[in-house]
Amino acid sequence: MYKVGHQTLGISLMFLVAFLGTVDALLVRLLASDVHPLFMVFTRASFGLLVFLPWLKNKKREMLKVERFWLHALRAVLKIIALSLLFYALANASLAAVTTISFAAPFFVMGGAWLFLSEKLKLVRVLSLLIGFFGITVVLNPLNEEINYFLIFALLSAIFTSVILLILKYMGRRDNADSLVIWNLIITIPLSAIPAFYVWEELTILHWFLLFFQGVVGSAAQFIGTRAFQLADASLIAPVDFVRLPMVSFAAYFFFYEYPNFNTILGAFLIFVALILLSCGEVIKEKFKKKLIKIVFFR
């Protein structure tokens, strides 16, 4: 059982993660005209590891002890692909639309868990899955002749992210959260350095500062998000991350005069409803059963 104080802190940390995610999206858009997305992946991991060095120094033996190293390597490769696709999407499509599609990951995780981990799909989960995928289709708007194909990149990023989450679900049974974060950064740096070398360009001091800041923000969001899920029930805090969408929408309008279209708003609403069903459906169902029993036997 999670303590009430811990639940509150977990929710507060998730709000902070949403804010950091908004800052990250803005940084990508600001840098996109001068810095290649593949190079951003490399600097994000490099500066992120720099932030974690103090923790690594104090808990070196504990954090570097892991099992199944090949899974860490596979996760790093998938992370590079997912981030590259996401950065391409953020650089070339509506920030609100890309952010909305990024919330598709939990639905792919649910489908993957059903296919590969033999987890049962109950009625409430099937319903949330259908609503969620319908919401994604609305945002993509495939019937529109002027569809932004970079939104497909965002969808592919969500799919790769879901695979990463499924791997983490298995790895989390053996390795602690700090080890998962550190090893992901350590392996990502040399792997992402190869494509980064081919897109290397001369950068200004401002570019390097923003890239460093992005690395700090990305690592902080990853670390704080992990801590939030340790403190509170996932079904309680996962929907909180959806507050990132209005944050991103407001920031996109304020900085780039960009506002979400009707399809993005409708799709976001459907995905939010699906996430609420996914997170709270089982809890509501159990409470309804207890209330029904009381009505039947104590009327």
Short mmCIF file of C-alpha atoms in Angstrom, two decimals:
data_model
loop_
_atom_site.label_atom_id
_atom_site.label_comp_id
_atom_site.label_asym_id
_atom_site.label_seq_id
_atom_site.Cartn_x
_atom_site.Cartn_y
_atom_site.Cartn_z
CA MET A 1 0.00 0.00 0.00
CA TYR A 2 1.13 3.54 -0.78
CA LYS A 3 0.93 6.17 1.95
CA VAL A 4 -1.29 9.22 1.41
CA GLY A 5 1.68 11.59 1.73
CA HIS A 6 3.61 9.57 -0.81
CA GLN A 7 0.65 9.58 -3.20
CA THR A 8 0.47 13.38 -3.02
CA LEU A 9 4.20 13.72 -3.60
CA GLY A 10 4.00 11.30 -6.54
CA ILE A 11 1.28 13.41 -8.17
CA SER A 12 3.30 16.59 -7.59
CA LEU A 13 6.39 15.00 -9.15
CA MET A 14 4.34 13.92 -12.17
CA PHE A 15 3.20 17.53 -12.67
CA LEU A 16 6.87 18.49 -12.67
CA VAL A 17 7.62 15.76 -15.24
CA ALA A 18 4.87 17.20 -17.46
CA PHE A 19 6.41 20.65 -17.19
CA LEU A 20 9.88 19.32 -18.02
CA GLY A 21 8.42 17.46 -21.01
CA THR A 22 6.97 20.76 -22.24
CA VAL A 23 10.34 22.49 -21.91
CA ASP A 24 11.99 19.60 -23.76
CA ALA A 25 9.54 19.89 -26.69
CA LEU A 26 10.18 23.64 -26.93
CA LEU A 27 13.95 23.13 -26.89
CA VAL A 28 13.72 20.62 -29.74
CA ARG A 29 11.67 23.04 -31.84
CA LEU A 30 14.06 25.93 -31.08
CA LEU A 31 17.11 23.86 -32.01
CA ALA A 32 15.57 22.06 -34.98
CA SER A 33 16.51 24.66 -37.61
CA ASP A 34 20.23 24.45 -36.79
CA VAL A 35 20.81 21.08 -35.08
CA HIS A 36 20.06 17.68 -36.63
CA PRO A 37 17.75 15.41 -34.54
CA LEU A 38 20.34 12.60 -34.59
CA PHE A 39 22.90 14.95 -33.08
CA MET A 40 20.38 15.98 -30.41
CA VAL A 41 19.99 12.34 -29.38
CA PHE A 42 23.76 12.08 -28.85
CA THR A 43 24.10 15.31 -26.84
CA ARG A 44 21.01 14.50 -24.79
CA ALA A 45 22.54 11.23 -23.61
CA SER A 46 26.03 12.71 -23.14
CA PHE A 47 24.95 15.69 -21.05
CA GLY A 48 22.40 13.52 -19.26
CA LEU A 49 25.13 11.16 -18.09
CA LEU A 50 27.16 14.17 -16.95
CA VAL A 51 24.28 15.12 -14.66
CA PHE A 52 24.18 11.63 -13.16
CA LEU A 53 27.94 11.35 -12.51
CA PRO A 54 27.66 12.49 -8.84
CA TRP A 55 25.17 9.66 -8.13
CA LEU A 56 27.32 7.21 -10.07
CA LYS A 57 30.38 8.13 -8.02
CA ASN A 58 28.62 7.56 -4.69
CA LYS A 59 26.75 4.38 -5.67
CA LYS A 60 29.03 3.00 -8.35
CA ARG A 61 28.94 -0.66 -7.35
CA GLU A 62 25.18 -0.71 -6.74
CA MET A 63 24.17 1.18 -9.92
CA LEU A 64 26.49 -0.62 -12.35
CA LYS A 65 25.51 -4.10 -11.22
CA VAL A 66 23.02 -5.44 -13.77
CA GLU A 67 21.89 -8.68 -15.38
CA ARG A 68 21.12 -9.45 -19.04
CA PHE A 69 23.35 -6.74 -20.53
CA TRP A 70 22.05 -7.47 -24.04
CA LEU A 71 18.62 -6.20 -23.00
CA HIS A 72 20.18 -2.89 -21.94
CA ALA A 73 21.86 -2.67 -25.36
CA LEU A 74 18.60 -3.48 -27.17
CA ARG A 75 16.75 -0.89 -25.11
CA ALA A 76 19.39 1.75 -25.96
CA VAL A 77 19.06 1.07 -29.71
CA LEU A 78 15.27 1.32 -29.50
CA LYS A 79 15.59 4.52 -27.46
CA ILE A 80 17.80 6.11 -30.12
CA ILE A 81 15.24 5.25 -32.81
CA ALA A 82 12.28 6.45 -30.72
CA LEU A 83 13.94 9.76 -29.80
CA SER A 84 15.14 10.42 -33.36
CA LEU A 85 11.63 9.89 -34.74
CA LEU A 86 10.12 12.05 -31.99
CA PHE A 87 12.62 14.88 -32.60
CA TYR A 88 11.92 14.78 -36.34
CA ALA A 89 8.19 15.02 -35.60
CA LEU A 90 8.57 17.86 -33.08
CA ALA A 91 10.70 19.79 -35.55
CA ASN A 92 8.29 19.49 -38.47
CA ALA A 93 4.74 19.04 -37.16
CA SER A 94 2.33 20.65 -34.70
CA LEU A 95 3.70 20.39 -31.16
CA ALA A 96 0.22 19.72 -29.76
CA ALA A 97 -0.50 16.98 -32.32
CA VAL A 98 2.86 15.26 -31.76
CA THR A 99 2.37 15.43 -27.97
CA THR A 100 -1.13 13.98 -28.30
CA ILE A 101 0.10 11.05 -30.40
CA SER A 102 2.91 10.39 -27.89
CA PHE A 103 0.21 9.40 -25.39
CA ALA A 104 -0.54 6.40 -27.59
CA ALA A 105 2.33 4.44 -26.02
CA PRO A 106 0.26 2.97 -23.12
CA PHE A 107 -2.23 1.48 -25.61
CA PHE A 108 0.54 -0.23 -27.55
CA VAL A 109 1.99 -1.46 -24.25
CA MET A 110 -1.37 -2.97 -23.36
CA GLY A 111 -1.65 -4.68 -26.74
CA GLY A 112 1.94 -5.92 -26.52
CA ALA A 113 1.42 -7.27 -23.01
CA TRP A 114 -1.60 -9.18 -24.29
CA LEU A 115 0.27 -10.60 -27.30
CA PHE A 116 3.66 -11.38 -25.77
CA LEU A 117 3.24 -11.49 -21.97
CA SER A 118 -0.08 -13.36 -21.89
CA GLU A 119 -1.82 -10.62 -19.91
CA LYS A 120 -5.62 -10.75 -20.05
CA LEU A 121 -7.57 -7.99 -21.78
CA LYS A 122 -10.67 -7.25 -19.72
CA LEU A 123 -13.67 -5.40 -21.13
CA VAL A 124 -12.65 -1.99 -19.73
CA ARG A 125 -9.19 -2.34 -21.27
CA VAL A 126 -10.57 -3.37 -24.66
CA LEU A 127 -12.89 -0.34 -24.57
CA SER A 128 -10.04 2.02 -23.66
CA LEU A 129 -7.92 0.48 -26.42
CA LEU A 130 -10.61 1.08 -29.04
CA ILE A 131 -11.27 4.66 -27.91
CA GLY A 132 -7.55 5.40 -27.72
CA PHE A 133 -6.79 4.14 -31.22
CA PHE A 134 -9.80 6.00 -32.58
CA GLY A 135 -8.43 9.17 -30.97
CA ILE A 136 -5.06 8.60 -32.64
CA THR A 137 -6.77 8.12 -36.02
CA VAL A 138 -8.67 11.40 -35.54
CA VAL A 139 -5.40 13.27 -34.88
CA LEU A 140 -3.64 11.67 -37.87
CA ASN A 141 -6.69 12.43 -40.04
CA PRO A 142 -5.69 10.01 -42.85
CA LEU A 143 -8.55 11.22 -45.10
CA ASN A 144 -6.98 14.66 -45.30
CA GLU A 145 -5.05 15.14 -48.54
CA GLU A 146 -2.64 17.48 -46.76
CA ILE A 147 -1.70 15.06 -43.99
CA ASN A 148 1.58 15.86 -42.25
CA TYR A 149 3.55 12.65 -42.62
CA PHE A 150 5.83 13.65 -39.77
CA LEU A 151 2.92 12.74 -37.49
CA ILE A 152 3.54 9.16 -38.66
CA PHE A 153 7.04 9.58 -37.19
CA ALA A 154 5.41 10.51 -33.88
CA LEU A 155 3.25 7.39 -34.04
CA LEU A 156 6.26 5.18 -34.82
CA SER A 157 8.08 6.80 -31.90
CA ALA A 158 5.16 5.86 -29.64
CA ILE A 159 5.32 2.26 -30.89
CA PHE A 160 9.06 1.99 -30.22
CA THR A 161 8.52 3.61 -26.81
CA SER A 162 5.90 0.99 -25.98
CA VAL A 163 8.39 -1.78 -26.82
CA ILE A 164 10.91 -0.11 -24.49
CA LEU A 165 8.29 0.01 -21.72
CA LEU A 166 7.53 -3.69 -22.18
CA ILE A 167 11.25 -4.47 -21.90
CA LEU A 168 11.47 -2.28 -18.79
CA LYS A 169 8.53 -4.13 -17.29
CA TYR A 170 10.61 -7.30 -17.48
CA MET A 171 13.97 -5.73 -16.56
CA GLY A 172 12.51 -3.95 -13.53
CA ARG A 173 12.12 -7.30 -11.80
CA ARG A 174 15.90 -7.72 -11.62
CA ASP A 175 17.55 -4.28 -11.91
CA ASN A 176 16.87 -1.16 -9.82
CA ALA A 177 15.62 2.07 -11.39
CA ASP A 178 18.96 3.91 -11.06
CA SER A 179 20.80 1.14 -12.91
CA LEU A 180 18.24 1.20 -15.71
CA VAL A 181 18.69 4.94 -16.21
CA ILE A 182 22.49 4.96 -15.97
CA TRP A 183 23.10 2.00 -18.28
CA ASN A 184 20.70 3.40 -20.84
CA LEU A 185 22.77 6.60 -20.98
CA ILE A 186 26.14 4.80 -20.96
CA ILE A 187 25.22 2.56 -23.91
CA THR A 188 23.34 5.24 -25.85
CA ILE A 189 26.35 7.59 -26.04
CA PRO A 190 28.71 5.44 -28.21
CA LEU A 191 25.83 4.07 -30.30
CA SER A 192 24.36 7.51 -31.05
CA ALA A 193 27.83 8.99 -31.66
CA ILE A 194 28.09 7.08 -34.97
CA PRO A 195 25.13 8.75 -36.75
CA ALA A 196 25.85 12.03 -34.93
CA PHE A 197 29.32 12.13 -36.53
CA TYR A 198 27.81 12.19 -40.03
CA VAL A 199 25.46 15.10 -39.27
CA TRP A 200 27.95 17.12 -37.20
CA GLU A 201 27.80 20.87 -37.86
CA GLU A 202 29.48 23.95 -36.42
CA LEU A 203 27.46 25.16 -33.44
CA THR A 204 27.44 28.38 -31.46
CA ILE A 205 27.87 28.71 -27.70
CA LEU A 206 24.11 29.29 -27.43
CA HIS A 207 23.43 26.03 -29.26
CA TRP A 208 25.71 24.11 -26.90
CA PHE A 209 24.07 25.72 -23.87
CA LEU A 210 20.58 24.77 -25.08
CA LEU A 211 21.75 21.24 -25.87
CA PHE A 212 23.25 20.95 -22.38
CA PHE A 213 20.02 22.28 -20.88
CA GLN A 214 18.03 19.75 -22.90
CA GLY A 215 20.20 16.93 -21.57
CA VAL A 216 19.64 18.10 -18.01
CA VAL A 217 15.88 18.44 -18.55
CA GLY A 218 15.59 15.02 -20.20
CA SER A 219 17.54 13.22 -17.47
CA ALA A 220 15.69 15.07 -14.71
CA ALA A 221 12.33 14.11 -16.21
CA GLN A 222 13.40 10.46 -16.48
CA PHE A 223 14.70 10.35 -12.91
CA ILE A 224 11.75 12.25 -11.37
CA GLY A 225 9.23 10.19 -13.34
CA THR A 226 10.79 6.97 -12.06
CA ARG A 227 10.61 8.30 -8.52
CA ALA A 228 6.96 9.33 -8.96
CA PHE A 229 5.97 5.80 -9.96
CA GLN A 230 7.82 4.45 -6.92
CA LEU A 231 5.86 6.72 -4.57
CA ALA A 232 2.33 6.34 -5.92
CA ASP A 233 0.00 3.96 -7.71
CA ALA A 234 0.54 4.09 -11.48
CA SER A 235 -3.22 4.30 -12.13
CA LEU A 236 -3.31 7.49 -10.04
CA ILE A 237 -0.38 9.40 -11.45
CA ALA A 238 -0.18 8.23 -15.09
CA PRO A 239 -3.13 10.41 -16.23
CA VAL A 240 -1.45 13.44 -14.59
CA ASP A 241 1.13 13.44 -17.39
CA PHE A 242 -1.70 14.41 -19.76
CA VAL A 243 -1.51 17.94 -18.35
CA ARG A 244 1.56 18.20 -20.58
CA LEU A 245 -0.76 18.64 -23.57
CA PRO A 246 -2.34 21.97 -22.51
CA MET A 247 1.11 23.12 -21.35
CA VAL A 248 2.62 22.35 -24.76
CA SER A 249 -0.37 23.87 -26.59
CA PHE A 250 -0.09 27.11 -24.64
CA ALA A 251 3.68 27.28 -25.07
CA ALA A 252 3.41 26.55 -28.81
CA TYR A 253 0.93 29.39 -29.22
CA PHE A 254 2.97 31.78 -27.06
CA PHE A 255 6.34 31.11 -28.73
CA PHE A 256 5.42 30.02 -32.26
CA TYR A 257 1.85 31.32 -32.75
CA GLU A 258 0.80 27.72 -33.30
CA TYR A 259 -2.56 26.45 -32.09
CA PRO A 260 -4.14 22.96 -32.18
CA ASN A 261 -6.75 22.26 -34.86
CA PHE A 262 -10.13 20.64 -34.22
CA ASN A 263 -8.87 17.12 -34.98
CA THR A 264 -6.08 17.45 -32.43
CA ILE A 265 -8.46 18.71 -29.74
CA LEU A 266 -11.04 15.96 -30.42
CA GLY A 267 -8.38 13.26 -30.63
CA ALA A 268 -6.76 14.48 -27.41
CA PHE A 269 -10.13 14.33 -25.64
CA LEU A 270 -10.72 10.74 -26.81
CA ILE A 271 -7.22 9.65 -25.79
CA PHE A 272 -7.65 11.30 -22.38
CA VAL A 273 -10.95 9.45 -21.85
CA ALA A 274 -9.25 6.20 -22.87
CA LEU A 275 -6.37 6.81 -20.45
CA ILE A 276 -8.79 7.50 -17.61
CA LEU A 277 -10.63 4.26 -18.39
CA LEU A 278 -7.32 2.39 -18.58
CA SER A 279 -6.05 3.79 -15.28
CA CYS A 280 -9.19 3.91 -13.17
CA GLY A 281 -11.63 1.51 -14.80
CA GLU A 282 -10.83 -1.47 -12.63
CA VAL A 283 -10.94 0.63 -9.44
CA ILE A 284 -14.36 2.06 -10.37
CA LYS A 285 -15.61 -1.42 -11.24
CA GLU A 286 -14.65 -2.82 -7.83
CA LYS A 287 -16.23 0.12 -5.98
CA PHE A 288 -19.43 -0.28 -8.01
CA LYS A 289 -19.59 -3.98 -7.12
CA LYS A 290 -19.27 -3.23 -3.40
CA LYS A 291 -21.92 -0.51 -3.60
CA LEU A 292 -24.28 -2.83 -5.48
CA ILE A 293 -23.88 -5.53 -2.83
CA LYS A 294 -24.76 -3.02 -0.10
CA ILE A 295 -27.88 -1.89 -2.00
CA VAL A 296 -29.06 -5.50 -2.51
CA PHE A 297 -28.49 -6.74 1.04
CA PHE A 298 -29.11 -3.63 3.13
CA ARG A 299 -32.01 -1.88 1.41
#
